[in-house]
Amino acid sequence: MESEEPLPPEVAPPAAEAAGQSRRAPGRPPLREQEETRQIIIEAAAHEFVTAGFAHASMSRIAHAAGVSTRTLYRVATGKDDLFRIVAEQRIARIVADFLRVRGEGLSPAEELVELTTAYAGFVLGPEVSSTTRMVGEQQGRFPDLATSFRQNAQRLANAFDMAVAELFARRFPGRDDAAFIAHLLRLVFLGQQRQQTAGIAPPLTDTEIRTFARQVTGRIARTE
């Protein structure tokens, strides 16, 4: 991987930060909590990677968009590759949390499976993941570590989805033993749709279209309708 930008000297923060957050009376608490700042940085980085691509993403531009100094940014991540990993891992954690949320909503077995599948489909077919997949495909030769990190996180998501489906079948469909096969087929359908989107063969789906698609696919593959 190309060498990362060296740790820059402290620079003046953007005007918005200089006007409020960087200057405060002694003894007063910071106006922005550390975790909130980290989250703002992650969202700014996600946007930068999608719009500029990994090769042209700028740490200083991310810092400016987040309203922090570059030194603050480098306290969160050591460089672009580390920041990309952090963004990806947080996105995976968020979708896994969605899997757990579905379990506690008191739905019927069939609806619970539909909601679980919709959460997965909404993630892999969403514009951010589709754009990131295209970016990684285009730049993996130049940044092999980027592709490796992306594949590892994709596998983590696949494993989390498979485990969620297996747990659901064991709990709600105790007479069936095809959970692993069903989960595999569902993932193949949505990943196939993702490939068509990233290749420009199929248009991106809206949230409503993704939900309808997920319901149709789940009912036919899992035979829950």
mmCIF file of N, CA and C in Angstrom, residues 22-75:
data_model
loop_
_atom_site.group_PDB
_atom_site.id
_atom_site.type_symbol
_atom_site.label_atom_id
_atom_site.label_comp_id
_atom_site.label_asym_id
_atom_site.label_seq_id
_atom_site.Cartn_x
_atom_site.Cartn_y
_atom_site.Cartn_z
ATOM 1 N N SER A 22 -13.352 25.230 19.861
ATOM 2 C CA SER A 22 -11.945 25.245 20.222
ATOM 3 C C SER A 22 -11.634 26.286 21.289
ATOM 4 N N ARG A 23 -12.549 27.232 21.483
ATOM 5 C CA ARG A 23 -12.325 28.249 22.503
ATOM 6 C C ARG A 23 -13.453 28.168 23.527
ATOM 7 N N ARG A 24 -13.104 27.842 24.746
ATOM 8 C CA ARG A 24 -14.103 27.741 25.795
ATOM 9 C C ARG A 24 -13.469 28.217 27.092
ATOM 10 N N ALA A 25 -14.283 28.634 27.981
ATOM 11 C CA ALA A 25 -13.775 29.137 29.249
ATOM 12 C C ALA A 25 -13.132 28.009 30.037
ATOM 13 N N PRO A 26 -12.073 28.290 30.797
ATOM 14 C CA PRO A 26 -11.423 27.245 31.604
ATOM 15 C C PRO A 26 -12.429 26.594 32.544
ATOM 16 N N GLY A 27 -12.354 25.276 32.629
ATOM 17 C CA GLY A 27 -13.214 24.554 33.554
ATOM 18 C C GLY A 27 -14.540 24.128 32.965
ATOM 19 N N ARG A 28 -14.902 24.644 31.800
ATOM 20 C CA ARG A 28 -16.159 24.251 31.185
ATOM 21 C C ARG A 28 -15.956 22.958 30.405
ATOM 22 N N PRO A 29 -16.965 22.080 30.347
ATOM 23 C CA PRO A 29 -16.823 20.828 29.610
ATOM 24 C C PRO A 29 -16.772 21.082 28.114
ATOM 25 N N PRO A 30 -16.154 20.191 27.336
ATOM 26 C CA PRO A 30 -16.115 20.368 25.883
ATOM 27 C C PRO A 30 -17.536 20.412 25.329
ATOM 28 N N LEU A 31 -17.724 21.184 24.260
ATOM 29 C CA LEU A 31 -19.050 21.280 23.671
ATOM 30 C C LEU A 31 -19.411 20.032 22.882
ATOM 31 N N ARG A 32 -18.421 19.250 22.509
ATOM 32 C CA ARG A 32 -18.669 18.026 21.760
ATOM 33 C C ARG A 32 -17.985 16.858 22.459
ATOM 34 N N GLU A 33 -18.744 15.856 22.810
ATOM 35 C CA GLU A 33 -18.179 14.701 23.486
ATOM 36 C C GLU A 33 -17.260 13.936 22.540
ATOM 37 N N GLN A 34 -16.329 13.194 23.115
ATOM 38 C CA GLN A 34 -15.340 12.476 22.322
ATOM 39 C C GLN A 34 -15.990 11.483 21.376
ATOM 40 N N GLU A 35 -16.983 10.720 21.836
ATOM 41 C CA GLU A 35 -17.625 9.726 20.982
ATOM 42 C C GLU A 35 -18.425 10.384 19.867
ATOM 43 N N GLU A 36 -19.038 11.514 20.173
ATOM 44 C CA GLU A 36 -19.771 12.240 19.133
ATOM 45 C C GLU A 36 -18.812 12.733 18.059
ATOM 46 N N THR A 37 -17.666 13.237 18.480
ATOM 47 C CA THR A 37 -16.657 13.681 17.521
ATOM 48 C C THR A 37 -16.192 12.523 16.653
ATOM 49 N N ARG A 38 -15.955 11.375 17.280
ATOM 50 C CA ARG A 38 -15.522 10.201 16.518
ATOM 51 C C ARG A 38 -16.568 9.802 15.477
ATOM 52 N N GLN A 39 -17.842 9.852 15.864
ATOM 53 C CA GLN A 39 -18.899 9.480 14.946
ATOM 54 C C GLN A 39 -18.990 10.449 13.770
ATOM 55 N N ILE A 40 -18.831 11.732 14.053
ATOM 56 C CA ILE A 40 -18.864 12.733 12.987
ATOM 57 C C ILE A 40 -17.708 12.507 12.016
ATOM 58 N N ILE A 41 -16.542 12.151 12.545
ATOM 59 C CA ILE A 41 -15.382 11.859 11.696
ATOM 60 C C ILE A 41 -15.658 10.651 10.813
ATOM 61 N N ILE A 42 -16.241 9.614 11.392
ATOM 62 C CA ILE A 42 -16.534 8.395 10.628
ATOM 63 C C ILE A 42 -17.504 8.691 9.484
ATOM 64 N N GLU A 43 -18.532 9.478 9.756
ATOM 65 C CA GLU A 43 -19.496 9.805 8.706
ATOM 66 C C GLU A 43 -18.848 10.660 7.624
ATOM 67 N N ALA A 44 -17.989 11.583 8.017
ATOM 68 C CA ALA A 44 -17.291 12.402 7.027
ATOM 69 C C ALA A 44 -16.362 11.544 6.176
ATOM 70 N N ALA A 45 -15.703 10.583 6.801
ATOM 71 C CA ALA A 45 -14.806 9.684 6.065
ATOM 72 C C ALA A 45 -15.583 8.799 5.098
ATOM 73 N N ALA A 46 -16.723 8.277 5.538
ATOM 74 C CA ALA A 46 -17.541 7.438 4.664
ATOM 75 C C ALA A 46 -17.945 8.211 3.414
ATOM 76 N N HIS A 47 -18.357 9.443 3.594
ATOM 77 C CA HIS A 47 -18.756 10.279 2.457
ATOM 78 C C HIS A 47 -17.571 10.546 1.539
ATOM 79 N N GLU A 48 -16.415 10.813 2.117
ATOM 80 C CA GLU A 48 -15.223 11.104 1.321
ATOM 81 C C GLU A 48 -14.798 9.893 0.502
ATOM 82 N N PHE A 49 -14.811 8.706 1.102
ATOM 83 C CA PHE A 49 -14.407 7.506 0.371
ATOM 84 C C PHE A 49 -15.351 7.217 -0.792
ATOM 85 N N VAL A 50 -16.656 7.430 -0.574
ATOM 86 C CA VAL A 50 -17.635 7.149 -1.618
ATOM 87 C C VAL A 50 -17.524 8.158 -2.756
ATOM 88 N N THR A 51 -17.339 9.426 -2.428
ATOM 89 C CA THR A 51 -17.355 10.470 -3.461
ATOM 90 C C THR A 51 -16.002 10.643 -4.154
ATOM 91 N N ALA A 52 -14.909 10.486 -3.413
ATOM 92 C CA ALA A 52 -13.589 10.736 -3.991
ATOM 93 C C ALA A 52 -12.841 9.460 -4.353
ATOM 94 N N GLY A 53 -13.264 8.318 -3.782
ATOM 95 C CA GLY A 53 -12.493 7.094 -3.963
ATOM 96 C C GLY A 53 -11.355 7.047 -2.960
ATOM 97 N N PHE A 54 -10.837 5.855 -2.722
ATOM 98 C CA PHE A 54 -9.797 5.717 -1.707
ATOM 99 C C PHE A 54 -8.517 6.445 -2.120
ATOM 100 N N ALA A 55 -8.130 6.310 -3.385
ATOM 101 C CA ALA A 55 -6.868 6.898 -3.834
ATOM 102 C C ALA A 55 -6.848 8.411 -3.671
ATOM 103 N N HIS A 56 -7.962 9.047 -3.938
ATOM 104 C CA HIS A 56 -8.004 10.513 -3.919
ATOM 105 C C HIS A 56 -8.615 11.072 -2.631
ATOM 106 N N ALA A 57 -9.004 10.199 -1.712
ATOM 107 C CA ALA A 57 -9.543 10.675 -0.438
ATOM 108 C C ALA A 57 -8.461 11.446 0.308
ATOM 109 N N SER A 58 -8.866 12.502 0.963
ATOM 110 C CA SER A 58 -7.920 13.386 1.645
ATOM 111 C C SER A 58 -8.225 13.439 3.132
ATOM 112 N N MET A 59 -7.217 13.148 3.943
ATOM 113 C CA MET A 59 -7.393 13.228 5.391
ATOM 114 C C MET A 59 -7.698 14.658 5.818
ATOM 115 N N SER A 60 -7.056 15.635 5.207
ATOM 116 C CA SER A 60 -7.319 17.023 5.584
ATOM 117 C C SER A 60 -8.739 17.428 5.199
ATOM 118 N N ARG A 61 -9.232 16.920 4.062
ATOM 119 C CA ARG A 61 -10.603 17.229 3.658
ATOM 120 C C ARG A 61 -11.610 16.576 4.593
ATOM 121 N N ILE A 62 -11.316 15.363 5.031
ATOM 122 C CA ILE A 62 -12.187 14.687 5.999
ATOM 123 C C ILE A 62 -12.225 15.474 7.297
ATOM 124 N N ALA A 63 -11.058 15.926 7.757
ATOM 125 C CA ALA A 63 -11.002 16.709 8.991
ATOM 126 C C ALA A 63 -11.823 17.984 8.858
ATOM 127 N N HIS A 64 -11.698 18.643 7.724
ATOM 128 C CA HIS A 64 -12.448 19.885 7.517
ATOM 129 C C HIS A 64 -13.955 19.613 7.526
ATOM 130 N N ALA A 65 -14.376 18.540 6.832
ATOM 131 C CA ALA A 65 -15.802 18.211 6.783
ATOM 132 C C ALA A 65 -16.340 17.866 8.165
ATOM 133 N N ALA A 66 -15.501 17.244 8.994
ATOM 134 C CA ALA A 66 -15.924 16.868 10.346
ATOM 135 C C ALA A 66 -15.837 18.034 11.323
ATOM 136 N N GLY A 67 -15.191 19.117 10.914
ATOM 137 C CA GLY A 67 -15.060 20.264 11.804
ATOM 138 C C GLY A 67 -14.036 20.059 12.896
ATOM 139 N N VAL A 68 -12.970 19.295 12.590
ATOM 140 C CA VAL A 68 -11.916 19.045 13.575
ATOM 141 C C VAL A 68 -10.568 19.364 12.946
ATOM 142 N N SER A 69 -9.547 19.440 13.764
ATOM 143 C CA SER A 69 -8.193 19.618 13.247
ATOM 144 C C SER A 69 -7.681 18.283 12.733
ATOM 145 N N THR A 70 -6.669 18.316 11.880
ATOM 146 C CA THR A 70 -6.091 17.064 11.391
ATOM 147 C C THR A 70 -5.452 16.266 12.525
ATOM 148 N N ARG A 71 -4.941 16.946 13.538
ATOM 149 C CA ARG A 71 -4.369 16.220 14.671
ATOM 150 C C ARG A 71 -5.441 15.420 15.392
ATOM 151 N N THR A 72 -6.610 15.993 15.556
ATOM 152 C CA THR A 72 -7.717 15.258 16.172
ATOM 153 C C THR A 72 -8.086 14.050 15.322
ATOM 154 N N LEU A 73 -8.106 14.227 14.004
ATOM 155 C CA LEU A 73 -8.425 13.125 13.106
ATOM 156 C C LEU A 73 -7.423 11.986 13.255
ATOM 157 N N TYR A 74 -6.141 12.324 13.363
ATOM 158 C CA TYR A 74 -5.124 11.281 13.485
ATOM 159 C C TYR A 74 -5.132 10.618 14.862
ATOM 160 N N ARG A 75 -5.858 11.164 15.792
ATOM 161 C CA ARG A 75 -6.044 10.452 17.059
ATOM 162 C C ARG A 75 -7.082 9.344 16.917
#
